[in-house]
mmCIF file of C-alpha atoms in Angstrom:
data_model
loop_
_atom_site.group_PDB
_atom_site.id
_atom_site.type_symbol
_atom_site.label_atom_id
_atom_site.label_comp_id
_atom_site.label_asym_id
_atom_site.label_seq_id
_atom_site.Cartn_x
_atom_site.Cartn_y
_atom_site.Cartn_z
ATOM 1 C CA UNK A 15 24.877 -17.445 -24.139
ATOM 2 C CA UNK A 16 23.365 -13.748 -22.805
ATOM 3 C CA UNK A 17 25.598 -12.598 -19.496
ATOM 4 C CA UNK A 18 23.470 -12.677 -16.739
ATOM 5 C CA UNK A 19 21.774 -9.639 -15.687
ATOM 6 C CA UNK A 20 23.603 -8.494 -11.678
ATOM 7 C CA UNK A 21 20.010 -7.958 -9.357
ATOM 8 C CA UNK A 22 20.719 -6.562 -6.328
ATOM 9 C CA UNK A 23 18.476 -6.756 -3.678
ATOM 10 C CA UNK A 24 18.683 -3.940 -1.010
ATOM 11 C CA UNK A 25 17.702 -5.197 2.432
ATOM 12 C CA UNK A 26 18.307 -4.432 6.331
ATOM 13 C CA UNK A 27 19.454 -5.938 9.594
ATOM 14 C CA UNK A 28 16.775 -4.740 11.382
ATOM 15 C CA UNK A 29 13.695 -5.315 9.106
ATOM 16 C CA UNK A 30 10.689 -6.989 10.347
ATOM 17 C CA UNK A 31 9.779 -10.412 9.173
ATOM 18 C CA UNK A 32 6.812 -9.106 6.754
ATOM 19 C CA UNK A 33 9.343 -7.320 4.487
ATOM 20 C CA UNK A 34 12.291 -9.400 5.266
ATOM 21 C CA UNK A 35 14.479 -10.282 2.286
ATOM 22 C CA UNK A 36 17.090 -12.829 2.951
ATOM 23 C CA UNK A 37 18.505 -16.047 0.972
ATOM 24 C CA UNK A 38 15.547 -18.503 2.077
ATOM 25 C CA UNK A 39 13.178 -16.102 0.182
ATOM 26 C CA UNK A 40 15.444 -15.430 -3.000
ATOM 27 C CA UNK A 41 15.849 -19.275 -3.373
ATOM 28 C CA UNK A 42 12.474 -19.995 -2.743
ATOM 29 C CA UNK A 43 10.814 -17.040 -5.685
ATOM 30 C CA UNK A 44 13.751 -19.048 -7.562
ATOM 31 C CA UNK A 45 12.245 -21.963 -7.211
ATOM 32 C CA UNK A 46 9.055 -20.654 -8.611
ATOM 33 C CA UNK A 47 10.496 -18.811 -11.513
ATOM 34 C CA UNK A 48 13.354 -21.243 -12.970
ATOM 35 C CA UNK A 49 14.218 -19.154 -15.893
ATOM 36 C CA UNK A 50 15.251 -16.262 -13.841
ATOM 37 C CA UNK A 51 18.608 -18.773 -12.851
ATOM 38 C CA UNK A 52 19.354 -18.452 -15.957
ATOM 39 C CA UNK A 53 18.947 -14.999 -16.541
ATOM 40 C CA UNK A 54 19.840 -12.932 -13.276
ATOM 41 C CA UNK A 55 22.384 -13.302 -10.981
ATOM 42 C CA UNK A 56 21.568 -11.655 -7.289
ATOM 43 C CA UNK A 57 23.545 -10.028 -4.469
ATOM 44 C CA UNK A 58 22.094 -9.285 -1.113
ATOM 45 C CA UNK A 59 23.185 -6.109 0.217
ATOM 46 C CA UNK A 60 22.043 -6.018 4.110
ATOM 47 C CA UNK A 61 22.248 -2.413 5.431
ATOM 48 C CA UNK A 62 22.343 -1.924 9.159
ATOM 49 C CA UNK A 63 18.817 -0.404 9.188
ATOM 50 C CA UNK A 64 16.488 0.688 6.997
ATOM 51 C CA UNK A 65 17.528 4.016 5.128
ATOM 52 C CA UNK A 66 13.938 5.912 5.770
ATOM 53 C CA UNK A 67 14.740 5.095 9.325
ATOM 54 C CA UNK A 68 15.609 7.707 11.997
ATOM 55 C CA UNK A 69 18.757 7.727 12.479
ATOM 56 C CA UNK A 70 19.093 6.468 9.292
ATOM 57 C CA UNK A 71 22.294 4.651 7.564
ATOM 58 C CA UNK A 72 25.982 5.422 8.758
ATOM 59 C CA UNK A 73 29.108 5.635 6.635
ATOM 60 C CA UNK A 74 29.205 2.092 6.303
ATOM 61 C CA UNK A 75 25.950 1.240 5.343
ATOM 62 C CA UNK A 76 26.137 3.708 2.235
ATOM 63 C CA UNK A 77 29.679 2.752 1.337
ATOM 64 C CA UNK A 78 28.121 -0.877 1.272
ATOM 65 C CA UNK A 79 25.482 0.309 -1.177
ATOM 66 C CA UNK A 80 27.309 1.994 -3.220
ATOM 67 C CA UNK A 81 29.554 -0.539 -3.841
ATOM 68 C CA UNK A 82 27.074 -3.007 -4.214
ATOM 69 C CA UNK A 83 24.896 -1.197 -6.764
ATOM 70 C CA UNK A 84 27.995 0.014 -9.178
ATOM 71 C CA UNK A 85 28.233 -2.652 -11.427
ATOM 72 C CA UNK A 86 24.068 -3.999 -11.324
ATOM 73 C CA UNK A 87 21.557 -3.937 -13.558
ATOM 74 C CA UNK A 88 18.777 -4.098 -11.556
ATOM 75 C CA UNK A 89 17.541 -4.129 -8.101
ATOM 76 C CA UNK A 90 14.594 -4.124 -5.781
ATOM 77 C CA UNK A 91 14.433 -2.544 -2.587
ATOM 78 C CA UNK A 92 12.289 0.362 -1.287
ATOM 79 C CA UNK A 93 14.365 3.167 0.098
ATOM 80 C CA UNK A 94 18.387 4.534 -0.865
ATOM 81 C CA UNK A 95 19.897 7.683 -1.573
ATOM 82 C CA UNK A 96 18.267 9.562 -4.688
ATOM 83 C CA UNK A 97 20.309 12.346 -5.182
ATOM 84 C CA UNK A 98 23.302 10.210 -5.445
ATOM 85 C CA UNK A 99 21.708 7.284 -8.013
ATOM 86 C CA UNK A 100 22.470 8.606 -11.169
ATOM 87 C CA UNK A 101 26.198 8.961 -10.163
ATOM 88 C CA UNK A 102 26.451 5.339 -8.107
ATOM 89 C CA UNK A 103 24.171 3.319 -10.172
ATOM 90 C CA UNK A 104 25.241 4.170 -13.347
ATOM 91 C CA UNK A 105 24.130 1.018 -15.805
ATOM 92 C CA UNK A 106 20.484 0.039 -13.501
ATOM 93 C CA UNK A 107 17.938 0.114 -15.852
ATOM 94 C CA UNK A 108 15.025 -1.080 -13.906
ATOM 95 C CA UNK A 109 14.392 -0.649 -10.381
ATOM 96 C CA UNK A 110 11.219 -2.461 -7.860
ATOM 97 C CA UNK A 111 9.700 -1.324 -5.090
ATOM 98 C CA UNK A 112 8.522 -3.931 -2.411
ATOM 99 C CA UNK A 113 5.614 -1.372 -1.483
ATOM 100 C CA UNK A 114 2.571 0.047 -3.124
ATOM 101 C CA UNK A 115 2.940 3.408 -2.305
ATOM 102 C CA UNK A 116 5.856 5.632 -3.772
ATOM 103 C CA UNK A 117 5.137 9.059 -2.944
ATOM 104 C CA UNK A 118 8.022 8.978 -0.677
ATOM 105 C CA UNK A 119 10.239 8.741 -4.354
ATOM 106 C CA UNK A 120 8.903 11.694 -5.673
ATOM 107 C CA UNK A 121 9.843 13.801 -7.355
ATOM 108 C CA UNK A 122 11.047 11.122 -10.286
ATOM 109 C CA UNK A 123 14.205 13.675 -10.994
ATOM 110 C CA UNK A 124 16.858 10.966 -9.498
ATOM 111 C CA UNK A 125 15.240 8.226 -12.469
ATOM 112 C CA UNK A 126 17.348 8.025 -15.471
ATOM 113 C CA UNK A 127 15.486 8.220 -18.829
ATOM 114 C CA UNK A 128 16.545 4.920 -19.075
ATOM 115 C CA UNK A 129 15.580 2.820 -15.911
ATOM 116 C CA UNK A 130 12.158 1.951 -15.141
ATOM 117 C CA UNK A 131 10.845 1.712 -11.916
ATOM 118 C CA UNK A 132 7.812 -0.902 -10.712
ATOM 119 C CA UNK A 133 5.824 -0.840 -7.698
ATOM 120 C CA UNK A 134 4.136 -4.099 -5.393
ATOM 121 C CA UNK A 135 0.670 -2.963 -5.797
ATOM 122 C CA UNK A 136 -0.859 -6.276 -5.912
ATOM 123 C CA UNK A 137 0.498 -7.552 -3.469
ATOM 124 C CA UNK A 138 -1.498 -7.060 -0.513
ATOM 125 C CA UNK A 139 -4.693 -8.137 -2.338
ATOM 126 C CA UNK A 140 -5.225 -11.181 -0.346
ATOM 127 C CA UNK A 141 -4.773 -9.944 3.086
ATOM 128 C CA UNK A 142 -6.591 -6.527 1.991
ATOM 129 C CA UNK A 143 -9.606 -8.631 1.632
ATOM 130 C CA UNK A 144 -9.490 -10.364 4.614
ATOM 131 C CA UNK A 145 -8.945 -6.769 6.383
ATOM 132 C CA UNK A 146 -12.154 -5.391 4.530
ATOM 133 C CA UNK A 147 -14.080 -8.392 5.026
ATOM 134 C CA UNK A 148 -13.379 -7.834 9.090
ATOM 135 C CA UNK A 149 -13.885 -4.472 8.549
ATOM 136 C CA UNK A 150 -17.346 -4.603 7.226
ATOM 137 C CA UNK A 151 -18.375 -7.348 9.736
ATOM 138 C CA UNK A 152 -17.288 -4.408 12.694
ATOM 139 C CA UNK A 153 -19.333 -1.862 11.337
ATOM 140 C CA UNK A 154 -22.039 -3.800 10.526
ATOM 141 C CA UNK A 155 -22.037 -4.918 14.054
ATOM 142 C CA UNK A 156 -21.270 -1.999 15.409
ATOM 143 C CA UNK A 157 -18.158 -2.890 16.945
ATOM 144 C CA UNK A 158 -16.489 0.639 17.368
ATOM 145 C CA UNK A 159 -19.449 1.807 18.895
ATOM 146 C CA UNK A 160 -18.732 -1.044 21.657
ATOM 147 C CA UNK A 161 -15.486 -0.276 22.179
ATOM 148 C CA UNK A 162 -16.101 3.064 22.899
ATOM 149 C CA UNK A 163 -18.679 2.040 25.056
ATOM 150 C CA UNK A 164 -16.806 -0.901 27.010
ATOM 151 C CA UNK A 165 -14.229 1.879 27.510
ATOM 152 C CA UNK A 166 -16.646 3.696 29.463
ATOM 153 C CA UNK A 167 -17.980 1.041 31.498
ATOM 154 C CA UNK A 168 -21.207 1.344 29.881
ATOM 155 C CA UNK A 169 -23.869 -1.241 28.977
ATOM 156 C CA UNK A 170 -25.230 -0.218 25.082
ATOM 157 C CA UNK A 171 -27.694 -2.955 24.571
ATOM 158 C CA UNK A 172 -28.864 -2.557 21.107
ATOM 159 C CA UNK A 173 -29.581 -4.622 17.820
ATOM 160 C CA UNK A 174 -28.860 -5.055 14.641
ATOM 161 C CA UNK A 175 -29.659 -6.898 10.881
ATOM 162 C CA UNK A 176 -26.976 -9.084 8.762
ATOM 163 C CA UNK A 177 -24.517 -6.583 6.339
ATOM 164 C CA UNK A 178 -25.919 -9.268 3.296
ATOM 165 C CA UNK A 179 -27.613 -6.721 0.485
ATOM 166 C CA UNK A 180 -25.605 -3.402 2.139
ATOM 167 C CA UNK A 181 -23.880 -1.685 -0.339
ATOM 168 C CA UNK A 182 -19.606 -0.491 -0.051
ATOM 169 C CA UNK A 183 -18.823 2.804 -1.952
ATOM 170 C CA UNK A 184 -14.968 2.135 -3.187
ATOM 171 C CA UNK A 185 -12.966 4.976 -3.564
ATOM 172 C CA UNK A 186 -10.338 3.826 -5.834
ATOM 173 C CA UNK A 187 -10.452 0.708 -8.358
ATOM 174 C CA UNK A 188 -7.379 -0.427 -8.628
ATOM 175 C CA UNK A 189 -5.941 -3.568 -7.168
ATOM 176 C CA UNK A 190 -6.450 -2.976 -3.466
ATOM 177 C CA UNK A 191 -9.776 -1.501 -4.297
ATOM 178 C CA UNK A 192 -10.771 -4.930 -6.407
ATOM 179 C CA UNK A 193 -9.285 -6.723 -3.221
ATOM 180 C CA UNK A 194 -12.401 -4.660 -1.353
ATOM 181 C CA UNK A 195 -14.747 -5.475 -4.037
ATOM 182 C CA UNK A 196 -14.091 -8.899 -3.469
ATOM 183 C CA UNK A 197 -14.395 -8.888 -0.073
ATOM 184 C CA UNK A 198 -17.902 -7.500 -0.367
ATOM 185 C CA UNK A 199 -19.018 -9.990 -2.663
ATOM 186 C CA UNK A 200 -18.413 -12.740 -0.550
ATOM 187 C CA UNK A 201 -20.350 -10.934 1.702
ATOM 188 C CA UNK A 202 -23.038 -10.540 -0.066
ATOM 189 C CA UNK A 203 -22.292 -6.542 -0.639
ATOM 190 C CA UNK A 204 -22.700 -4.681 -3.336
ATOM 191 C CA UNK A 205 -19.904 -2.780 -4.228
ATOM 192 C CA UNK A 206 -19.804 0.736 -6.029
ATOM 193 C CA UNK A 207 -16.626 2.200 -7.235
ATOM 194 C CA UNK A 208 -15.119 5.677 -7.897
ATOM 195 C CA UNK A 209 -11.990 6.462 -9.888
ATOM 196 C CA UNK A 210 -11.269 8.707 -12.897
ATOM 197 C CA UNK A 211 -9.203 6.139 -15.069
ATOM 198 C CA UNK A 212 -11.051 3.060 -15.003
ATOM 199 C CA UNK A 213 -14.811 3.511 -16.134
ATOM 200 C CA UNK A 214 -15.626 -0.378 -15.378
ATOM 201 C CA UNK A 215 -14.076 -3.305 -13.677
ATOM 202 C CA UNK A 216 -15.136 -6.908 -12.715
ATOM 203 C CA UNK A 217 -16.825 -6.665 -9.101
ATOM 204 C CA UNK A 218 -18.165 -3.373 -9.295
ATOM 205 C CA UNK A 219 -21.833 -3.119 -9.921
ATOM 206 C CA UNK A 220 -20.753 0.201 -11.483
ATOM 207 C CA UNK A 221 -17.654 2.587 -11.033
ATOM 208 C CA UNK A 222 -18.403 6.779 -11.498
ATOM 209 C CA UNK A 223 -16.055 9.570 -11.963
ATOM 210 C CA UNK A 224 -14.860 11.628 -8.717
ATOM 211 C CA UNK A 225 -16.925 14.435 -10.175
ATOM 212 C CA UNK A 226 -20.045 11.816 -8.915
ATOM 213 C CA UNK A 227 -18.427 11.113 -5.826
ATOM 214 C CA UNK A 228 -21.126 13.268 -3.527
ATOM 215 C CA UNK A 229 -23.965 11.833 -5.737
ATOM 216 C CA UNK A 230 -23.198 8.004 -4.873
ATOM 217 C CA UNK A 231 -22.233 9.028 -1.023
ATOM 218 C CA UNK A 232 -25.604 8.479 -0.275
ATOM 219 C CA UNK A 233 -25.898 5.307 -1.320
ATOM 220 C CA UNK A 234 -23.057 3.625 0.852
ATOM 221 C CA UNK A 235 -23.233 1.400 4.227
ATOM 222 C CA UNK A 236 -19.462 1.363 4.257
ATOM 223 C CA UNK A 237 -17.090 3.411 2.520
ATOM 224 C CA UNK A 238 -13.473 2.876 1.785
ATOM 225 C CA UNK A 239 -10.188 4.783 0.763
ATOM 226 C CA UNK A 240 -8.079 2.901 -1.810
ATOM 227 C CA UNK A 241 -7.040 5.602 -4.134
ATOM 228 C CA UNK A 242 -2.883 6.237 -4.297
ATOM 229 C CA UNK A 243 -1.431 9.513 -2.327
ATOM 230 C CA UNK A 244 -0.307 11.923 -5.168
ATOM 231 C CA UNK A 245 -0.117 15.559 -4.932
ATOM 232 C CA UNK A 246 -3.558 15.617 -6.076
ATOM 233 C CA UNK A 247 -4.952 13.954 -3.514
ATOM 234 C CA UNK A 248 -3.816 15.276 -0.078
ATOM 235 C CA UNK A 249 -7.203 15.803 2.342
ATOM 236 C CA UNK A 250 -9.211 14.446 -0.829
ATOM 237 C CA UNK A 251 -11.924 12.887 1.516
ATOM 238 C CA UNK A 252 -12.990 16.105 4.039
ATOM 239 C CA UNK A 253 -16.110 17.974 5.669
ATOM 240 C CA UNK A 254 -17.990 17.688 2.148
ATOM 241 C CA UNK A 255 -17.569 13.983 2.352
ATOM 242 C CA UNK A 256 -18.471 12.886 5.364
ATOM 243 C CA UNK A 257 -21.342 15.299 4.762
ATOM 244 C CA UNK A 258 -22.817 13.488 2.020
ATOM 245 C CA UNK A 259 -22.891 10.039 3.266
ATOM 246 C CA UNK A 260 -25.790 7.893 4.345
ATOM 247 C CA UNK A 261 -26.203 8.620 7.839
ATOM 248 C CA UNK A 262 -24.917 6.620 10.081
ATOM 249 C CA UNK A 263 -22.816 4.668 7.485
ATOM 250 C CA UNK A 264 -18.848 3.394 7.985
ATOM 251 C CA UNK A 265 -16.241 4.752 6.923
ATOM 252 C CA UNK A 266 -12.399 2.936 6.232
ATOM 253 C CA UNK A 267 -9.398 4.650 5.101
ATOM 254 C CA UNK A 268 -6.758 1.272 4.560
ATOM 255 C CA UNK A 269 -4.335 3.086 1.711
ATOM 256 C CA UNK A 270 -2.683 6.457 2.635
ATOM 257 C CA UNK A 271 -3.287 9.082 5.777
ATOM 258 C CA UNK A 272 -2.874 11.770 4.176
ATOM 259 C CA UNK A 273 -5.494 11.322 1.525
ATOM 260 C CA UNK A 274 -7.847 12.208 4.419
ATOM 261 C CA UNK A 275 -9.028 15.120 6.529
ATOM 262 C CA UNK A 276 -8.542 14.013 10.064
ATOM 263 C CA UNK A 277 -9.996 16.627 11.575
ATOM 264 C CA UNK A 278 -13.589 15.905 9.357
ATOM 265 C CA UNK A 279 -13.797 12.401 10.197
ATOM 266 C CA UNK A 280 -13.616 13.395 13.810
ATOM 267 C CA UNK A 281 -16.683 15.741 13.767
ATOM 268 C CA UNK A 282 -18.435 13.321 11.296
ATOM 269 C CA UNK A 283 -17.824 11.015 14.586
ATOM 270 C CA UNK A 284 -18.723 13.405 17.363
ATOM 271 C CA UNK A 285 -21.542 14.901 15.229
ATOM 272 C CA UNK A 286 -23.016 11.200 15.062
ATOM 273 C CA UNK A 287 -23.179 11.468 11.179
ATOM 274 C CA UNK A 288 -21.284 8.201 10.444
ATOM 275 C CA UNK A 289 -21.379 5.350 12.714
ATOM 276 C CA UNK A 290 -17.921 4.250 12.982
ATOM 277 C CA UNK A 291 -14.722 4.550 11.448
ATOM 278 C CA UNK A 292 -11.754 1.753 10.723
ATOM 279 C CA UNK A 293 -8.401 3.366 10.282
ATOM 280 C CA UNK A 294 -5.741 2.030 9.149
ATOM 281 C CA UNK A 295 -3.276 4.805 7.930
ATOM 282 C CA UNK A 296 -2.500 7.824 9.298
ATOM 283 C CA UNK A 297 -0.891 10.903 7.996
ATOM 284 C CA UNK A 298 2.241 10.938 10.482
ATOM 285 C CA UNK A 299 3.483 7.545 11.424
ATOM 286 C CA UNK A 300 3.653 6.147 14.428
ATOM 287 C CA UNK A 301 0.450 8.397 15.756
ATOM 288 C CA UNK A 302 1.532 10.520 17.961
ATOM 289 C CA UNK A 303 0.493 9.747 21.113
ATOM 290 C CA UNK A 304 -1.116 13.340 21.584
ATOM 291 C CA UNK A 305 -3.223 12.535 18.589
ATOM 292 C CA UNK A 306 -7.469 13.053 19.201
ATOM 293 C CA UNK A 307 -7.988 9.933 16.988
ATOM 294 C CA UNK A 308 -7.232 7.938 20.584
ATOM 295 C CA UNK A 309 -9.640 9.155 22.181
ATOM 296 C CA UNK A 310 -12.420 9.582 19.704
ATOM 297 C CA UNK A 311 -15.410 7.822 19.852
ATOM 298 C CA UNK A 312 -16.902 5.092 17.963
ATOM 299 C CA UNK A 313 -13.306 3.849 16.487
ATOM 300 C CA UNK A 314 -11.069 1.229 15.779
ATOM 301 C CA UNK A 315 -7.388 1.814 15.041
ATOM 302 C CA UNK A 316 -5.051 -0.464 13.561
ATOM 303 C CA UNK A 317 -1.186 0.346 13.402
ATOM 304 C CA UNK A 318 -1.028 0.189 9.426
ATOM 305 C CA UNK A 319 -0.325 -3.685 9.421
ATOM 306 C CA UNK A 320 -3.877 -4.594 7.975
ATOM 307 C CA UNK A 321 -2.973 -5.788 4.449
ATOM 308 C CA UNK A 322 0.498 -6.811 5.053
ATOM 309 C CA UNK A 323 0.866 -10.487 5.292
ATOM 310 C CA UNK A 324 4.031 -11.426 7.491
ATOM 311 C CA UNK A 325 4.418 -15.129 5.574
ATOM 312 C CA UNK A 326 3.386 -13.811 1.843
ATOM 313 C CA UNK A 327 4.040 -10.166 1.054
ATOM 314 C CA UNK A 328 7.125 -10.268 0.154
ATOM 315 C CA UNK A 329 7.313 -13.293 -1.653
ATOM 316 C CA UNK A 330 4.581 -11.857 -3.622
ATOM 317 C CA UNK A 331 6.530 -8.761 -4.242
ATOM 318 C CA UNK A 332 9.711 -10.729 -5.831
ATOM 319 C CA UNK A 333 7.221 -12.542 -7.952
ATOM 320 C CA UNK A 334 6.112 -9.464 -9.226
ATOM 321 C CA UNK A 335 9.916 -8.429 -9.549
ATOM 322 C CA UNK A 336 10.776 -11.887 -11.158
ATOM 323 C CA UNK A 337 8.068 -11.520 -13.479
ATOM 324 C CA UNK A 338 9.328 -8.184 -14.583
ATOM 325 C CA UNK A 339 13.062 -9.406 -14.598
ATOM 326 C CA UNK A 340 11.756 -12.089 -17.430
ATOM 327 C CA UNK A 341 9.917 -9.654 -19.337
ATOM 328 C CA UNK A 342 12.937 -7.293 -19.613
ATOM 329 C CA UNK A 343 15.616 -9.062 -21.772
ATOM 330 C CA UNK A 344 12.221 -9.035 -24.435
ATOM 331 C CA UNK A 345 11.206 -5.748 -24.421
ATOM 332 C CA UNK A 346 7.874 -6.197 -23.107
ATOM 333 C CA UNK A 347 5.462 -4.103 -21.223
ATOM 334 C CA UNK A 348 6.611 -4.635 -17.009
ATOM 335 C CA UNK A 349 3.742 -4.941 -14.418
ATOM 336 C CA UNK A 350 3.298 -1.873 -12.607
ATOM 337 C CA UNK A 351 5.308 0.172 -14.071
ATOM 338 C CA UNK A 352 5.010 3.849 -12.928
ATOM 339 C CA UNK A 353 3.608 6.553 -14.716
ATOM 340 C CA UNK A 354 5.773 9.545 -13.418
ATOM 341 C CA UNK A 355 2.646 12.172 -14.590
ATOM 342 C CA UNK A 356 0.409 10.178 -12.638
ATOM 343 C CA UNK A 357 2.285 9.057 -9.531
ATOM 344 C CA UNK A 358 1.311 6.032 -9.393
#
C-alpha cells in the first residue's frame, strides 16, 4: 500500500470562527471525503496568531512551523514565511489557500517548480449571492440614500418601481461574478458581464471584452466589481467609469479595494451621477477612521465580511483542498490552480 501523503494544516489561536481550522472541521471534510483517510495523513499546526497579523508570529510560532512543515507533503493555510519555504519545506509539492485572493503571495519566486499552489475561489459563492441579492434590493430601494438622509434628521419622502427587468453590469465572470449573476436572476435581473478570458458563461445574457466596458456602462442599474487584484488592475474602475454609467445607477465593489479609484466613486457620489454605492472592500484594511468614505453620502459600508459565511467557508475551502488532495496521487488537473502569468 502507497504511504500516506503528511497534510499539514497551518492555523492560529486567535482566528475568528469563519476561517477557523481545528479537529471538528478536519474530521468532519473527512467524513465527506472517505478516501482522503486513506490517502493523507494531517497535522494541525496552531500558531499563536495569524502570520499577516501585526505584530505578527514570535520565535516560537515560526520554530513551530518550521518544524511542522519539514517532513509534509502538502498543506493548506493562507499566510507563512516565503522567503524561507524553499529551505523549510523542502518535499511540499502542493500548497491551498483558504482565500480567493492571493496577491498578498506575489511575487510566485518562493514556489518551487515543483509545488502547485490552489486558491478557495468558489467558496464564497453562496453567501456572495445572498450579499448581491441584498445589495440590489438597497439600491433599488434606495437605501443609501436613506441612510444618509436619516443621518441628517431629514424626511426624503420619495418613490420607487420593483428592480424585476433592471439590468446588473458584472465586471468579472468568474465564480464570484456567476455567484452575482445568479443572484440577479432570481431577481428577475438581467445580468451583463465583462472579462477578457471568458467570452460566454451560463447566466450572462452576454459577456464583452474590457475594451467594451464604457460601451455597456450605459446600460447598467447596478454595477459590480468581481474581477481578481493583479498588477494590472490597481484603480481599474476610475473617473472614466463612473462617467459612463447610466445615471443615477449603483455601483458595488465586493472583491478587492484596490481595484478601485476611491477618490472617483466619491465625486460620482457628490456629483449625483450614481445613486448609491455598496462597498465592501477597501484598499487599506481596517478603514482608517480618517477615511471620506464615512462620511460620504448616499453609502453603505460593510467591513469586508459580506461573502464570508462563518458556519460554511471553510468547510468549503477543505473540500476544495480534499478534492485536490485526491486528484494528486493521479496526476490530474487540481481546481484552481494558479496561473503565476495571470495572478489569479
Amino acid at each position: 500500500m502507497p504511504e500516506k501523503m503528511k497534510v499539514l494544516i497551518l492555523t492560529a489561536e486567535d482566528s475568528q470562527t469563519v476561517f477557523r481550522m481545528d479537529s471538528e472541521r478536519l474530521e468532519a471534510a473527512l467524513s465527506r471525503h472517505p478516501l482522503i483517510r486513506e490517502l493523507a495523513e494531517f497535522e494541525i499546526c496552531r500558531t499563536s496568531t495569524s502570520f499577516e497579523n501585526t505584530p505578527g508570529w514570535n520565535e516560537n510560532d515560526y520554530e513551530m512551523f518550521y518544524r511542522a512543515v519539514a517532513d509534509k507533503d502538502a498543506m493548506i493555510g493562507y499566510m507563512f514565511p516565503l522567503e524561507t519555504f524553499r529551505e523549510k519545506a523542502p518535499h511540499v509539492k502542493y500548497v491551498h489557500i483558504i482565500g480567493a485572493g492571493v496577491e498578498h503571495l506575489f511575487p510566485l519566486t518562493w514556489l518551487p517548480e515543483h509545488t502547485k499552489l490552489t486558491n478557495s475561489r468558489g467558496a464564497h459563492a453562496p453567501k456572495t449571492c445572498e450579499y448581491a441579492m441584498m445589495a440590489m434590493l438597497m439600491l433599488g430601494n434606495n437605501i443609501p440614500r436613506l441612510v444618509t438622509a436619516q443621518h441628517e434628521h431629514r424626511w426624503d419622502g420619495h418613490f420607487l418601481t420593483v428592480v424585476e427587468g433592471k439590468t446588473a453590469l458584472v465586471v468579472g465572470c468568474g465564480k464570484q461574478g456567476s455567484a452575482v449573476a445568479l443572484a440577479a436572476k432570481r431577481l428577475g435581473i438581467k445580468a451583463i458581464g465583462v472579462d477578457p478570458y471568458v467570452p460566454s458563461k451560463d447566466g450572462f445574457e452576454k459577456i464583452v471584452h474590457p475594451d467594451k466596458l464604457l460601451e455597456v456602462l450605459p446600460e447598467a442599474d447596478y454595477v459590480f466589481l468581481t474581477m481578481p487584484a493583479t498588477k494590472d488592475s490597481y484603480h481599474f474602475y476610475s473617473t472614466a467609469q463612473f462617467a459612463a454609467m447610466k445615471p443615477g445607477a449603483g455601483f458595488v465593489n465586493i472583491c478587492r479595494g484596490k481595484v478601485l479609484d476611491a477618490d472617483a466613486l466619491l465625486a460620482a457620489l457628490e456629483s449625483g451621477q450614481i445613486s448609491g454605492a455598496v462597498l465592501d472592500v477597501f484598499e487599506e484594511e481596517p478603514l482608517p477612521s480618517d477615511s471620506p468614505l464615512w462620511s460620504a453620502k448616499n453609502i453603505v459600508l460593510t467591513p469586508h465580511m459580506g461573502c464570508d459565511d462563518e458556519v460554511n467557508y471553510i468547510p468549503r475551502c477543505i473540500d476544495i483542498f480534499f478534492r485536490n488532495l485526491a486528484r494528486l496521487p493521479r496526476g490530474e488537473e487540481l481546481e484552481n490552480q494558479l496561473d503565476p502569468e495571470l495572478g489569479f
